[in-house]
mmCIF file of C-alpha atoms in Angstrom:
data_model
loop_
_atom_site.group_PDB
_atom_site.id
_atom_site.type_symbol
_atom_site.label_atom_id
_atom_site.label_comp_id
_atom_site.label_asym_id
_atom_site.label_seq_id
_atom_site.Cartn_x
_atom_site.Cartn_y
_atom_site.Cartn_z
ATOM 1 C CA MET A 1 -19.281 -11.735 -55.895
ATOM 2 C CA PHE A 2 -18.771 -11.417 -59.653
ATOM 3 C CA ILE A 3 -16.524 -14.422 -60.133
ATOM 4 C CA MET A 4 -18.163 -16.965 -57.796
ATOM 5 C CA ARG A 5 -21.728 -15.611 -58.104
ATOM 6 C CA ILE A 6 -22.191 -15.364 -54.352
ATOM 7 C CA PRO A 7 -24.692 -12.582 -53.471
ATOM 8 C CA ASP A 8 -23.221 -9.481 -51.852
ATOM 9 C CA ARG A 9 -25.316 -9.918 -48.723
ATOM 10 C CA MET A 10 -23.902 -13.451 -48.230
ATOM 11 C CA ILE A 11 -20.315 -12.188 -48.566
ATOM 12 C CA ASP A 12 -21.072 -9.518 -45.965
ATOM 13 C CA TYR A 13 -22.380 -12.234 -43.660
ATOM 14 C CA PHE A 14 -19.367 -14.491 -44.218
ATOM 15 C CA GLN A 15 -17.033 -11.621 -43.301
ATOM 16 C CA SER A 16 -19.033 -10.525 -40.257
ATOM 17 C CA PRO A 17 -18.318 -11.638 -36.667
ATOM 18 C CA HIS A 18 -21.676 -13.460 -36.701
ATOM 19 C CA TYR A 19 -20.475 -16.162 -39.127
ATOM 20 C CA SER A 20 -19.148 -19.362 -37.501
ATOM 21 C CA TYR A 21 -17.551 -22.273 -39.343
ATOM 22 C CA TRP A 22 -18.866 -24.707 -36.762
ATOM 23 C CA GLU A 23 -22.427 -23.407 -36.939
ATOM 24 C CA ALA A 24 -22.243 -23.416 -40.755
ATOM 25 C CA LEU A 25 -21.183 -27.076 -40.706
ATOM 26 C CA ASN A 26 -24.161 -28.091 -38.599
ATOM 27 C CA ASP A 27 -26.482 -26.007 -40.823
ATOM 28 C CA LYS A 28 -25.228 -27.904 -43.856
ATOM 29 C CA LEU A 29 -25.960 -31.225 -42.147
ATOM 30 C CA ASP A 30 -29.452 -30.069 -41.234
ATOM 31 C CA PHE A 31 -30.074 -29.121 -44.852
ATOM 32 C CA ALA A 32 -28.819 -32.463 -46.129
ATOM 33 C CA ILE A 33 -31.057 -34.314 -43.657
ATOM 34 C CA SER A 34 -34.100 -32.188 -44.573
ATOM 35 C CA ARG A 35 -34.046 -33.464 -48.166
ATOM 36 C CA GLU A 36 -33.075 -37.097 -47.494
ATOM 37 C CA GLY A 37 -35.483 -39.547 -49.052
ATOM 38 C CA LYS A 38 -37.470 -36.803 -50.761
ATOM 39 C CA ARG A 39 -37.544 -36.300 -54.509
ATOM 40 C CA SER A 40 -35.712 -33.099 -55.267
ATOM 41 C CA ARG A 41 -35.606 -31.080 -58.465
ATOM 42 C CA ASN A 42 -32.386 -29.402 -59.565
ATOM 43 C CA ARG A 43 -32.274 -26.875 -62.395
ATOM 44 C CA ILE A 44 -29.491 -24.760 -63.869
ATOM 45 C CA ILE A 45 -30.243 -21.153 -62.909
ATOM 46 C CA ILE A 46 -28.208 -18.415 -64.558
ATOM 47 C CA PRO A 47 -28.332 -15.032 -62.784
ATOM 48 C CA GLY A 48 -28.095 -11.785 -64.773
ATOM 49 C CA PHE A 49 -29.319 -10.938 -68.264
ATOM 50 C CA VAL A 50 -25.919 -11.012 -70.035
ATOM 51 C CA ARG A 51 -24.880 -14.326 -68.489
ATOM 52 C CA ASN A 52 -28.298 -15.772 -69.175
ATOM 53 C CA VAL A 53 -28.045 -14.925 -72.876
ATOM 54 C CA PHE A 54 -24.526 -16.273 -73.415
ATOM 55 C CA GLU A 55 -24.588 -19.283 -71.073
ATOM 56 C CA SER A 56 -28.056 -20.395 -72.066
ATOM 57 C CA THR A 57 -26.896 -20.523 -75.685
ATOM 58 C CA GLU A 58 -23.977 -22.750 -74.694
ATOM 59 C CA ARG A 59 -26.167 -25.031 -72.662
ATOM 60 C CA ARG A 60 -28.726 -25.335 -75.473
ATOM 61 C CA ARG A 61 -25.888 -26.648 -77.597
ATOM 62 C CA SER A 62 -25.249 -29.343 -74.998
ATOM 63 C CA LYS A 63 -25.922 -32.946 -75.966
ATOM 64 C CA TYR A 64 -27.943 -33.234 -72.768
ATOM 65 C CA PRO A 65 -30.133 -30.067 -72.551
ATOM 66 C CA LYS A 66 -33.094 -31.877 -70.969
ATOM 67 C CA LEU A 67 -30.939 -33.319 -68.192
ATOM 68 C CA LEU A 68 -30.033 -29.812 -67.015
ATOM 69 C CA ASP A 69 -33.425 -29.921 -65.267
ATOM 70 C CA ALA A 70 -33.366 -33.169 -63.314
ATOM 71 C CA SER A 71 -34.855 -34.798 -60.222
ATOM 72 C CA GLY A 72 -33.843 -37.621 -57.948
ATOM 73 C CA THR A 73 -33.622 -39.020 -54.434
ATOM 74 C CA TYR A 74 -30.692 -39.634 -52.074
ATOM 75 C CA LYS A 75 -30.130 -41.566 -48.855
ATOM 76 C CA ILE A 76 -27.424 -41.056 -46.235
ATOM 77 C CA PRO A 77 -26.551 -44.534 -44.911
ATOM 78 C CA THR A 78 -25.944 -44.963 -41.210
ATOM 79 C CA THR A 79 -24.337 -48.402 -41.450
ATOM 80 C CA LYS A 80 -22.277 -50.416 -43.877
ATOM 81 C CA GLN A 81 -25.254 -52.678 -44.623
ATOM 82 C CA LYS A 82 -27.517 -49.693 -45.303
ATOM 83 C CA LEU A 83 -24.856 -48.346 -47.642
ATOM 84 C CA LYS A 84 -24.809 -51.645 -49.555
ATOM 85 C CA ASP A 85 -28.627 -51.605 -49.732
ATOM 86 C CA ALA A 86 -28.694 -48.015 -51.041
ATOM 87 C CA LEU A 87 -26.126 -48.827 -53.699
ATOM 88 C CA GLU A 88 -28.428 -51.523 -55.055
ATOM 89 C CA GLU A 89 -31.502 -49.286 -55.265
ATOM 90 C CA LYS A 90 -32.324 -47.850 -58.664
ATOM 91 C CA ASP A 91 -32.985 -44.122 -58.987
ATOM 92 C CA THR A 92 -31.401 -43.495 -55.586
ATOM 93 C CA ILE A 93 -28.096 -41.813 -54.811
ATOM 94 C CA ALA A 94 -26.133 -43.087 -51.779
ATOM 95 C CA MET A 95 -24.787 -39.867 -50.223
ATOM 96 C CA VAL A 96 -21.582 -40.342 -48.233
ATOM 97 C CA LEU A 97 -20.833 -37.367 -45.984
ATOM 98 C CA THR A 98 -17.368 -35.784 -46.159
ATOM 99 C CA ILE A 99 -16.011 -32.421 -44.963
ATOM 100 C CA GLU A 100 -13.606 -30.261 -46.980
ATOM 101 C CA GLY A 101 -11.447 -28.405 -44.496
ATOM 102 C CA ALA A 102 -10.892 -29.107 -40.793
ATOM 103 C CA HIS A 103 -11.482 -25.415 -40.158
ATOM 104 C CA SER A 104 -15.129 -26.516 -40.193
ATOM 105 C CA PHE A 105 -14.685 -27.774 -36.641
ATOM 106 C CA GLY A 106 -14.538 -24.163 -35.573
ATOM 107 C CA THR A 107 -10.886 -23.170 -35.697
ATOM 108 C CA ASP A 108 -11.938 -19.577 -36.450
ATOM 109 C CA ARG A 109 -12.633 -19.066 -32.736
ATOM 110 C CA GLY A 110 -12.151 -20.733 -29.369
ATOM 111 C CA THR A 111 -9.339 -23.097 -28.328
ATOM 112 C CA VAL A 112 -8.110 -26.470 -29.394
ATOM 113 C CA GLU A 113 -10.196 -27.995 -26.610
ATOM 114 C CA ASP A 114 -13.296 -26.532 -28.235
ATOM 115 C CA TRP A 115 -12.291 -27.934 -31.649
ATOM 116 C CA LEU A 116 -11.678 -31.376 -30.184
ATOM 117 C CA ALA A 117 -15.071 -31.239 -28.494
ATOM 118 C CA HIS A 118 -16.635 -30.506 -31.852
ATOM 119 C CA VAL A 119 -15.011 -33.632 -33.352
ATOM 120 C CA ASP A 120 -16.476 -35.585 -30.431
ATOM 121 C CA PHE A 121 -19.864 -34.074 -31.151
ATOM 122 C CA VAL A 122 -19.688 -35.107 -34.812
ATOM 123 C CA LYS A 123 -18.674 -38.666 -33.935
ATOM 124 C CA LYS A 124 -21.070 -39.196 -31.048
ATOM 125 C CA GLN A 125 -24.017 -36.859 -31.579
ATOM 126 C CA TRP A 126 -24.546 -36.656 -35.348
ATOM 127 C CA ALA A 127 -26.992 -39.247 -36.621
ATOM 128 C CA TYR A 128 -24.863 -39.958 -39.686
ATOM 129 C CA PRO A 129 -21.173 -40.840 -40.033
ATOM 130 C CA VAL A 130 -18.582 -38.670 -41.723
ATOM 131 C CA PHE A 131 -16.428 -40.768 -44.069
ATOM 132 C CA PHE A 132 -13.397 -38.517 -44.492
ATOM 133 C CA VAL A 133 -12.134 -34.978 -43.815
ATOM 134 C CA THR A 134 -10.016 -33.001 -46.216
ATOM 135 C CA PHE A 135 -7.769 -31.756 -43.440
ATOM 136 C CA ALA A 136 -6.516 -28.542 -45.108
ATOM 137 C CA HIS A 137 -8.094 -26.125 -47.551
ATOM 138 C CA HIS A 138 -7.134 -22.794 -49.169
ATOM 139 C CA PHE A 139 -6.195 -20.780 -46.048
ATOM 140 C CA ASP A 140 -4.615 -21.146 -42.607
ATOM 141 C CA ASN A 141 -6.701 -23.435 -40.357
ATOM 142 C CA LYS A 142 -4.254 -23.258 -37.387
ATOM 143 C CA LEU A 143 -3.673 -27.007 -37.731
ATOM 144 C CA CYS A 144 -1.307 -27.627 -40.665
ATOM 145 C CA GLY A 145 0.188 -26.026 -43.757
ATOM 146 C CA HIS A 146 -1.905 -25.620 -46.891
ATOM 147 C CA ALA A 147 -0.600 -25.858 -50.454
ATOM 148 C CA HIS A 148 -0.465 -22.996 -52.909
ATOM 149 C CA SER A 149 -3.770 -23.265 -54.818
ATOM 150 C CA PHE A 150 -4.679 -19.968 -56.531
ATOM 151 C CA PRO A 151 -3.334 -18.824 -59.877
ATOM 152 C CA ASP A 152 -1.423 -15.551 -59.987
ATOM 153 C CA ILE A 153 -4.353 -13.258 -60.786
ATOM 154 C CA SER A 154 -6.432 -14.645 -57.872
ATOM 155 C CA ALA A 155 -3.493 -14.212 -55.503
ATOM 156 C CA LEU A 156 -3.817 -10.448 -55.957
ATOM 157 C CA ILE A 157 -6.983 -10.480 -53.808
ATOM 158 C CA LEU A 158 -6.779 -13.833 -52.014
ATOM 159 C CA ASP A 159 -3.950 -13.888 -49.468
ATOM 160 C CA GLN A 160 -2.796 -17.428 -48.703
ATOM 161 C CA SER A 161 0.491 -16.431 -47.127
ATOM 162 C CA LYS A 162 -0.165 -17.390 -43.518
ATOM 163 C CA ARG A 163 1.125 -20.957 -42.988
ATOM 164 C CA LEU A 164 1.321 -21.361 -46.785
ATOM 165 C CA ASN A 165 3.352 -24.513 -47.561
ATOM 166 C CA GLY A 166 3.884 -24.851 -43.802
ATOM 167 C CA LYS A 167 3.923 -27.685 -41.271
ATOM 168 C CA PHE A 168 1.694 -29.155 -38.554
ATOM 169 C CA THR A 169 0.964 -27.277 -35.358
ATOM 170 C CA SER A 170 0.682 -28.992 -31.988
ATOM 171 C CA ALA A 171 -3.096 -28.483 -32.213
ATOM 172 C CA GLY A 172 -3.049 -30.105 -35.638
ATOM 173 C CA TRP A 173 -1.496 -33.291 -34.314
ATOM 174 C CA ARG A 174 -4.164 -33.559 -31.606
ATOM 175 C CA MET A 175 -6.968 -32.973 -34.116
ATOM 176 C CA ILE A 176 -5.770 -35.404 -36.738
ATOM 177 C CA ARG A 177 -5.183 -38.199 -34.206
ATOM 178 C CA LYS A 178 -8.643 -37.625 -32.758
ATOM 179 C CA LEU A 179 -10.240 -37.903 -36.171
ATOM 180 C CA LEU A 180 -8.291 -41.150 -36.763
ATOM 181 C CA SER A 181 -9.118 -42.435 -33.244
ATOM 182 C CA LEU A 182 -5.457 -42.797 -32.310
ATOM 183 C CA ASN A 183 -3.583 -41.929 -29.130
ATOM 184 C CA ALA A 184 -0.213 -40.143 -29.032
ATOM 185 C CA GLN A 185 1.556 -43.495 -29.528
ATOM 186 C CA ASN A 186 -0.404 -44.208 -32.723
ATOM 187 C CA GLU A 187 -2.449 -46.912 -31.034
ATOM 188 C CA GLU A 188 -6.155 -47.330 -31.684
ATOM 189 C CA ASP A 189 -8.246 -45.700 -28.957
ATOM 190 C CA PRO A 190 -11.774 -47.147 -28.747
ATOM 191 C CA ASN A 191 -12.872 -44.236 -26.568
ATOM 192 C CA GLU A 192 -12.515 -41.933 -29.582
ATOM 193 C CA GLY A 193 -15.304 -43.579 -31.535
ATOM 194 C CA TYR A 194 -15.250 -44.525 -35.191
ATOM 195 C CA ARG A 195 -12.370 -43.512 -37.462
ATOM 196 C CA ILE A 196 -12.766 -40.599 -39.859
ATOM 197 C CA LEU A 197 -10.251 -40.980 -42.682
ATOM 198 C CA ILE A 198 -7.955 -38.169 -43.852
ATOM 199 C CA ASP A 199 -7.858 -36.635 -47.307
ATOM 200 C CA VAL A 200 -4.488 -35.008 -48.000
ATOM 201 C CA LYS A 201 -5.681 -32.814 -50.892
ATOM 202 C CA HIS A 202 -4.765 -29.152 -50.173
ATOM 203 C CA MET A 203 -2.278 -30.234 -47.488
ATOM 204 C CA SER A 204 1.191 -28.799 -48.180
ATOM 205 C CA ALA A 205 3.998 -31.159 -49.193
ATOM 206 C CA ASP A 206 5.722 -30.386 -45.843
ATOM 207 C CA SER A 207 2.602 -31.356 -43.853
ATOM 208 C CA ARG A 208 1.996 -34.462 -45.984
ATOM 209 C CA LYS A 209 5.581 -35.567 -45.321
ATOM 210 C CA GLN A 210 5.042 -35.079 -41.559
ATOM 211 C CA PHE A 211 1.709 -36.922 -41.635
ATOM 212 C CA TYR A 212 3.228 -39.937 -43.401
ATOM 213 C CA GLU A 213 6.346 -40.077 -41.224
ATOM 214 C CA LYS A 214 4.673 -39.536 -37.844
ATOM 215 C CA ILE A 215 1.406 -41.422 -38.301
ATOM 216 C CA ILE A 216 0.918 -43.440 -41.481
ATOM 217 C CA LYS A 217 4.290 -45.237 -41.666
ATOM 218 C CA PRO A 218 4.548 -46.005 -37.925
ATOM 219 C CA CYS A 219 1.036 -47.447 -38.042
ATOM 220 C CA LEU A 220 1.894 -49.574 -41.066
ATOM 221 C CA ALA A 221 5.003 -50.847 -39.258
ATOM 222 C CA LYS A 222 2.820 -52.201 -36.442
ATOM 223 C CA GLY A 223 0.241 -53.725 -38.798
ATOM 224 C CA LEU A 224 -2.326 -50.948 -38.654
ATOM 225 C CA THR A 225 -3.290 -49.794 -42.168
ATOM 226 C CA ILE A 226 -4.973 -46.400 -42.390
ATOM 227 C CA PRO A 227 -5.992 -45.712 -46.009
ATOM 228 C CA VAL A 228 -4.760 -42.345 -47.338
ATOM 229 C CA ILE A 229 -7.062 -40.439 -49.646
ATOM 230 C CA ALA A 230 -6.122 -37.732 -52.184
ATOM 231 C CA SER A 231 -9.633 -36.908 -53.317
ATOM 232 C CA HIS A 232 -9.288 -34.539 -56.328
ATOM 233 C CA ASN A 233 -5.766 -34.296 -57.652
ATOM 234 C CA GLY A 234 -3.461 -34.266 -60.610
ATOM 235 C CA HIS A 235 0.123 -35.518 -60.627
ATOM 236 C CA SER A 236 2.962 -33.024 -60.241
ATOM 237 C CA GLY A 237 5.548 -34.943 -62.262
ATOM 238 C CA ARG A 238 7.815 -34.888 -59.175
ATOM 239 C CA LYS A 239 9.155 -38.023 -57.588
ATOM 240 C CA THR A 240 9.457 -37.034 -53.913
ATOM 241 C CA LEU A 241 7.903 -34.683 -51.411
ATOM 242 C CA ASP A 242 11.356 -33.206 -50.791
ATOM 243 C CA GLU A 243 11.482 -32.299 -54.457
ATOM 244 C CA LEU A 244 8.137 -30.539 -54.195
ATOM 245 C CA ILE A 245 9.295 -28.738 -51.068
ATOM 246 C CA ALA A 246 12.534 -27.588 -52.740
ATOM 247 C CA ASN A 247 10.583 -26.161 -55.652
ATOM 248 C CA TYR A 248 7.938 -24.144 -53.774
ATOM 249 C CA GLY A 249 9.304 -20.969 -55.350
ATOM 250 C CA GLN A 250 8.699 -22.245 -58.891
ATOM 251 C CA GLU A 251 4.940 -22.448 -58.549
ATOM 252 C CA LYS A 252 3.880 -19.902 -61.119
ATOM 253 C CA ASP A 253 1.018 -19.965 -63.619
ATOM 254 C CA ASP A 254 1.598 -22.607 -66.336
ATOM 255 C CA SER A 255 4.469 -24.044 -64.300
ATOM 256 C CA PHE A 256 5.060 -27.560 -65.527
ATOM 257 C CA GLU A 257 7.546 -30.348 -65.009
ATOM 258 C CA PRO A 258 10.141 -30.947 -67.799
ATOM 259 C CA THR A 259 7.814 -32.857 -70.175
ATOM 260 C CA GLY A 260 5.282 -30.043 -70.137
ATOM 261 C CA LYS A 261 2.395 -32.429 -69.428
ATOM 262 C CA LEU A 262 1.812 -31.996 -65.691
ATOM 263 C CA ASN A 263 1.285 -29.100 -63.248
ATOM 264 C CA ASN A 264 4.196 -29.198 -60.799
ATOM 265 C CA TRP A 265 2.567 -27.353 -57.918
ATOM 266 C CA ASN A 266 2.684 -29.154 -54.541
ATOM 267 C CA ILE A 267 -1.134 -29.189 -54.391
ATOM 268 C CA ASN A 268 -0.726 -32.139 -56.790
ATOM 269 C CA VAL A 269 0.630 -35.521 -55.736
ATOM 270 C CA CYS A 270 4.121 -36.818 -56.429
ATOM 271 C CA ASP A 271 5.336 -40.419 -56.778
ATOM 272 C CA GLU A 272 5.917 -40.601 -53.011
ATOM 273 C CA ASP A 273 2.262 -39.728 -52.353
ATOM 274 C CA VAL A 274 1.131 -42.400 -54.798
ATOM 275 C CA GLN A 275 3.377 -44.932 -53.071
ATOM 276 C CA ILE A 276 1.717 -44.165 -49.727
ATOM 277 C CA ILE A 277 -1.753 -44.393 -51.250
ATOM 278 C CA TYR A 278 -0.808 -47.735 -52.805
ATOM 279 C CA GLU A 279 0.753 -49.132 -49.619
ATOM 280 C CA THR A 280 -2.274 -48.165 -47.501
ATOM 281 C CA LYS A 281 -4.836 -49.343 -50.088
ATOM 282 C CA GLY A 282 -6.062 -45.763 -50.321
ATOM 283 C CA LEU A 283 -7.613 -43.837 -53.167
ATOM 284 C CA LEU A 284 -6.450 -41.181 -55.672
ATOM 285 C CA GLY A 285 -9.218 -39.112 -57.207
ATOM 286 C CA LEU A 286 -8.650 -37.546 -60.649
ATOM 287 C CA SER A 287 -9.642 -33.888 -60.737
ATOM 288 C CA LEU A 288 -11.046 -32.707 -64.056
ATOM 289 C CA ASP A 289 -9.861 -29.111 -63.547
ATOM 290 C CA GLN A 290 -7.790 -27.881 -66.477
ATOM 291 C CA ARG A 291 -5.059 -26.209 -64.393
ATOM 292 C CA ILE A 292 -4.693 -29.081 -61.919
ATOM 293 C CA MET A 293 -4.481 -31.552 -64.790
ATOM 294 C CA GLY A 294 -1.723 -29.596 -66.543
ATOM 295 C CA VAL A 295 -3.605 -27.806 -69.323
ATOM 296 C CA PRO A 296 -1.828 -24.498 -70.116
ATOM 297 C CA LYS A 297 -3.844 -21.292 -70.124
ATOM 298 C CA LYS A 298 -3.181 -20.823 -73.840
ATOM 299 C CA GLN A 299 -5.007 -24.122 -74.564
ATOM 300 C CA LYS A 300 -8.506 -22.948 -73.680
ATOM 301 C CA LYS A 301 -9.874 -24.339 -76.941
ATOM 302 C CA THR A 302 -10.536 -28.053 -77.153
ATOM 303 C CA GLY A 303 -7.533 -29.921 -78.439
ATOM 304 C CA LYS A 304 -4.015 -30.978 -77.483
ATOM 305 C CA GLN A 305 -4.060 -31.465 -73.661
ATOM 306 C CA ASN A 306 -7.540 -29.971 -73.135
ATOM 307 C CA THR A 307 -8.968 -33.430 -73.868
ATOM 308 C CA ILE A 308 -8.820 -36.979 -72.516
ATOM 309 C CA VAL A 309 -5.025 -36.589 -72.972
ATOM 310 C CA ALA A 310 -4.789 -34.591 -69.683
ATOM 311 C CA VAL A 311 -6.706 -37.327 -67.815
ATOM 312 C CA TRP A 312 -4.405 -40.004 -69.195
ATOM 313 C CA ASN A 313 -1.236 -38.047 -68.359
ATOM 314 C CA THR A 314 -2.129 -38.041 -64.644
ATOM 315 C CA ILE A 315 -3.197 -41.713 -64.717
ATOM 316 C CA GLU A 316 0.028 -42.756 -66.424
ATOM 317 C CA ALA A 317 2.235 -40.732 -64.089
ATOM 318 C CA SER A 318 0.519 -42.438 -61.127
ATOM 319 C CA LEU A 319 0.866 -45.891 -62.683
ATOM 320 C CA LYS A 320 4.562 -45.299 -63.360
ATOM 321 C CA ALA A 321 5.148 -44.482 -59.682
ATOM 322 C CA ILE A 322 4.431 -48.161 -58.964
ATOM 323 C CA TYR A 323 5.448 -49.842 -62.228
ATOM 324 C CA ASP A 324 8.919 -48.318 -62.013
ATOM 325 C CA ARG A 325 9.559 -50.159 -58.753
ATOM 326 C CA THR A 326 11.790 -53.222 -58.884
ATOM 327 C CA ASP A 327 10.701 -54.767 -55.608
ATOM 328 C CA LEU A 328 7.208 -55.754 -56.747
ATOM 329 C CA SER A 329 5.851 -58.551 -58.886
ATOM 330 C CA GLU A 330 3.806 -57.723 -61.980
ATOM 331 C CA GLU A 331 0.718 -58.960 -60.184
ATOM 332 C CA ALA A 332 1.387 -56.648 -57.237
ATOM 333 C CA LYS A 333 2.053 -53.683 -59.538
ATOM 334 C CA PHE A 334 -1.269 -54.191 -61.305
ATOM 335 C CA LYS A 335 -3.104 -53.404 -58.031
ATOM 336 C CA VAL A 336 -2.279 -49.728 -58.469
ATOM 337 C CA TRP A 337 -5.160 -49.626 -60.950
ATOM 338 C CA ASP A 338 -7.449 -50.277 -57.920
ATOM 339 C CA CYS A 339 -6.294 -46.999 -56.317
ATOM 340 C CA ILE A 340 -7.481 -44.634 -59.057
ATOM 341 C CA THR A 341 -10.942 -43.116 -59.336
ATOM 342 C CA LEU A 342 -12.735 -39.976 -60.487
ATOM 343 C CA GLY A 343 -12.572 -36.999 -58.155
ATOM 344 C CA SER A 344 -13.873 -34.363 -60.541
ATOM 345 C CA ASP A 345 -14.232 -31.444 -58.107
ATOM 346 C CA PHE A 346 -17.362 -30.450 -60.033
ATOM 347 C CA GLU A 347 -18.868 -29.180 -56.778
ATOM 348 C CA GLY A 348 -15.913 -26.819 -56.460
ATOM 349 C CA PHE A 349 -15.053 -23.600 -58.320
ATOM 350 C CA ILE A 350 -13.124 -25.046 -61.276
ATOM 351 C CA ASP A 351 -12.606 -24.726 -65.007
ATOM 352 C CA PRO A 352 -13.146 -28.287 -66.237
ATOM 353 C CA ILE A 353 -11.598 -29.932 -69.296
ATOM 354 C CA ASN A 354 -13.736 -28.770 -72.194
ATOM 355 C CA GLU A 355 -15.123 -32.129 -73.225
ATOM 356 C CA PHE A 356 -16.059 -33.102 -69.659
ATOM 357 C CA LYS A 357 -17.736 -30.076 -68.148
ATOM 358 C CA THR A 358 -20.350 -31.893 -66.019
ATOM 359 C CA ALA A 359 -21.167 -35.373 -64.764
ATOM 360 C CA LEU A 360 -23.438 -35.671 -67.813
ATOM 361 C CA GLU A 361 -20.253 -36.178 -69.868
ATOM 362 C CA TYR A 362 -19.016 -39.095 -67.754
ATOM 363 C CA VAL A 363 -20.305 -41.546 -70.375
ATOM 364 C CA ASP A 364 -18.203 -39.817 -72.997
ATOM 365 C CA LEU A 365 -15.195 -39.760 -70.677
ATOM 366 C CA LYS A 366 -15.480 -43.495 -70.099
ATOM 367 C CA ARG A 367 -15.735 -44.255 -73.841
ATOM 368 C CA GLN A 368 -12.861 -41.930 -74.752
ATOM 369 C CA LEU A 369 -10.600 -43.321 -72.019
ATOM 370 C CA ILE A 370 -11.193 -46.891 -73.197
ATOM 371 C CA ASP A 371 -10.428 -45.907 -76.794
ATOM 372 C CA PHE A 372 -7.355 -43.881 -75.806
ATOM 373 C CA ILE A 373 -5.854 -46.637 -73.646
ATOM 374 C CA GLU A 374 -6.572 -49.291 -76.288
ATOM 375 C CA THR A 375 -4.756 -47.220 -78.918
ATOM 376 C CA LYS A 376 -1.784 -46.887 -76.509
ATOM 377 C CA ARG A 377 -1.855 -50.584 -75.686
ATOM 378 C CA THR A 378 -1.949 -51.688 -79.328
ATOM 379 C CA ALA A 379 0.893 -49.309 -80.216
ATOM 380 C CA SER A 380 2.936 -50.772 -77.346
ATOM 381 C CA GLY A 381 2.808 -54.265 -78.774
ATOM 382 C CA GLY A 382 -0.341 -55.452 -77.011
ATOM 383 C CA THR A 383 0.616 -54.896 -73.343
ATOM 384 C CA LEU A 384 0.366 -51.688 -71.346
ATOM 385 C CA TYR A 385 0.742 -51.492 -67.548
ATOM 386 C CA GLY A 386 -0.521 -55.021 -67.112
ATOM 387 C CA LEU A 387 -3.371 -54.707 -69.639
ATOM 388 C CA THR A 388 -3.236 -57.463 -72.267
ATOM 389 C CA ASP A 389 -6.572 -57.184 -74.086
ATOM 390 C CA THR A 390 -9.630 -55.005 -74.596
ATOM 391 C CA GLN A 391 -11.508 -56.718 -71.794
ATOM 392 C CA ASP A 392 -8.752 -55.732 -69.335
ATOM 393 C CA THR A 393 -8.960 -52.124 -70.480
ATOM 394 C CA GLU A 394 -12.735 -51.975 -70.219
ATOM 395 C CA GLN A 395 -12.586 -53.419 -66.707
ATOM 396 C CA VAL A 396 -9.977 -50.995 -65.319
ATOM 397 C CA VAL A 397 -11.829 -48.020 -66.852
ATOM 398 C CA GLU A 398 -15.114 -49.229 -65.355
ATOM 399 C CA ASN A 399 -13.347 -49.475 -62.020
ATOM 400 C CA ILE A 400 -11.888 -45.961 -62.354
ATOM 401 C CA CYS A 401 -15.350 -44.582 -63.168
ATOM 402 C CA VAL A 402 -17.328 -46.526 -60.552
ATOM 403 C CA GLY A 403 -15.944 -49.758 -59.170
ATOM 404 C CA ASN A 404 -12.917 -48.582 -57.190
ATOM 405 C CA ALA A 405 -14.730 -45.826 -55.301
ATOM 406 C CA ARG A 406 -17.701 -48.099 -54.618
ATOM 407 C CA ARG A 407 -15.521 -50.879 -53.255
ATOM 408 C CA PHE A 408 -13.373 -48.492 -51.220
ATOM 409 C CA VAL A 409 -16.358 -46.883 -49.520
ATOM 410 C CA VAL A 410 -17.999 -50.227 -48.730
ATOM 411 C CA GLU A 411 -14.752 -51.592 -47.281
ATOM 412 C CA ASN A 412 -14.037 -48.565 -45.107
ATOM 413 C CA TYR A 413 -17.466 -47.224 -44.217
ATOM 414 C CA PRO A 414 -17.868 -46.791 -40.439
ATOM 415 C CA ASP A 415 -20.535 -49.047 -38.947
ATOM 416 C CA PHE A 416 -21.440 -46.800 -36.051
ATOM 417 C CA GLY A 417 -25.251 -46.809 -35.877
ATOM 418 C CA SER A 418 -28.426 -48.579 -36.845
#
């Protein structure tokens, strides 16, 4: 209640037998639909006198104080063409529906048959498509293992132990194939409706390894490419999933790989994850959370890695996963730039990098990233990961900020309705 600012009465409701994940999911859809196409106003509201005094002072110092009270309109496209149309409209947000946590299909009660029926309901009864599902989240969903995600102090009251860093269950395999519209032989099943992509963020390294080996790689071998998404990640500094698995016990606060630049927890991707994302033409979203991006607790003040440096460290580690390969041409390696985008996690409970606390700072992030990469490129003799001039740098940064996500959604958006 005190940390996340959720009212006591809501916490009581969440913990009561009356709360249902499945009902909550449908309530959220109803709320999103109720505001579609209507101009909405959004203001920063700070509860409590003490917080109001201190946080209002900080926000008044913001370069964008007037934008903390903003209004706008969004549309939820039902088809690929309507998505394209919405993206061209000024002063309109194209809202793409996603679900964080497959527990939302009701795994808190009932049987796997009930959960599968809920997936059917979403695919065939909802008026809007779901683009992807983050299959795991912070706690056991009875489907697969989740990665360690809470720092040590949070772990004192938040027990993640059940199926922590675990593997898929038999129910999990049925659920994930149903979402992907595949049968048990990894063949496309038209009776399952449109495909909902899978986001592997929060999935344990063990479960990610199983997912790649039992579904993604066999599908690739038969010419079926299913894009893998890691929506809001950092890089762990590890090369393989086996390395992450072997080091589960080392995941302590401020636990970093040897260079001290990256957080080595298995909630972050390794080179093997990046390879899969690259091979499937998927997408890696860059979280802007300090801890995920490898900023030590002692660096709370702006400076050192609590700057654009942390963002670059994850970008560079991901680039190196492909550029270190010897089986690819330089032209092929350069395509890894197309797999990187922003996945800030601003809608989550995070502590963002100081200079980029909200989406209002995206303009600064873009400018700083261009300047930082250009300095690196010049110092490297004029070439850096396929970039040969300022125009190259400006283009890849524009794609990271906007272009890659836009293209990816348009290419993979399900065209299920009218």
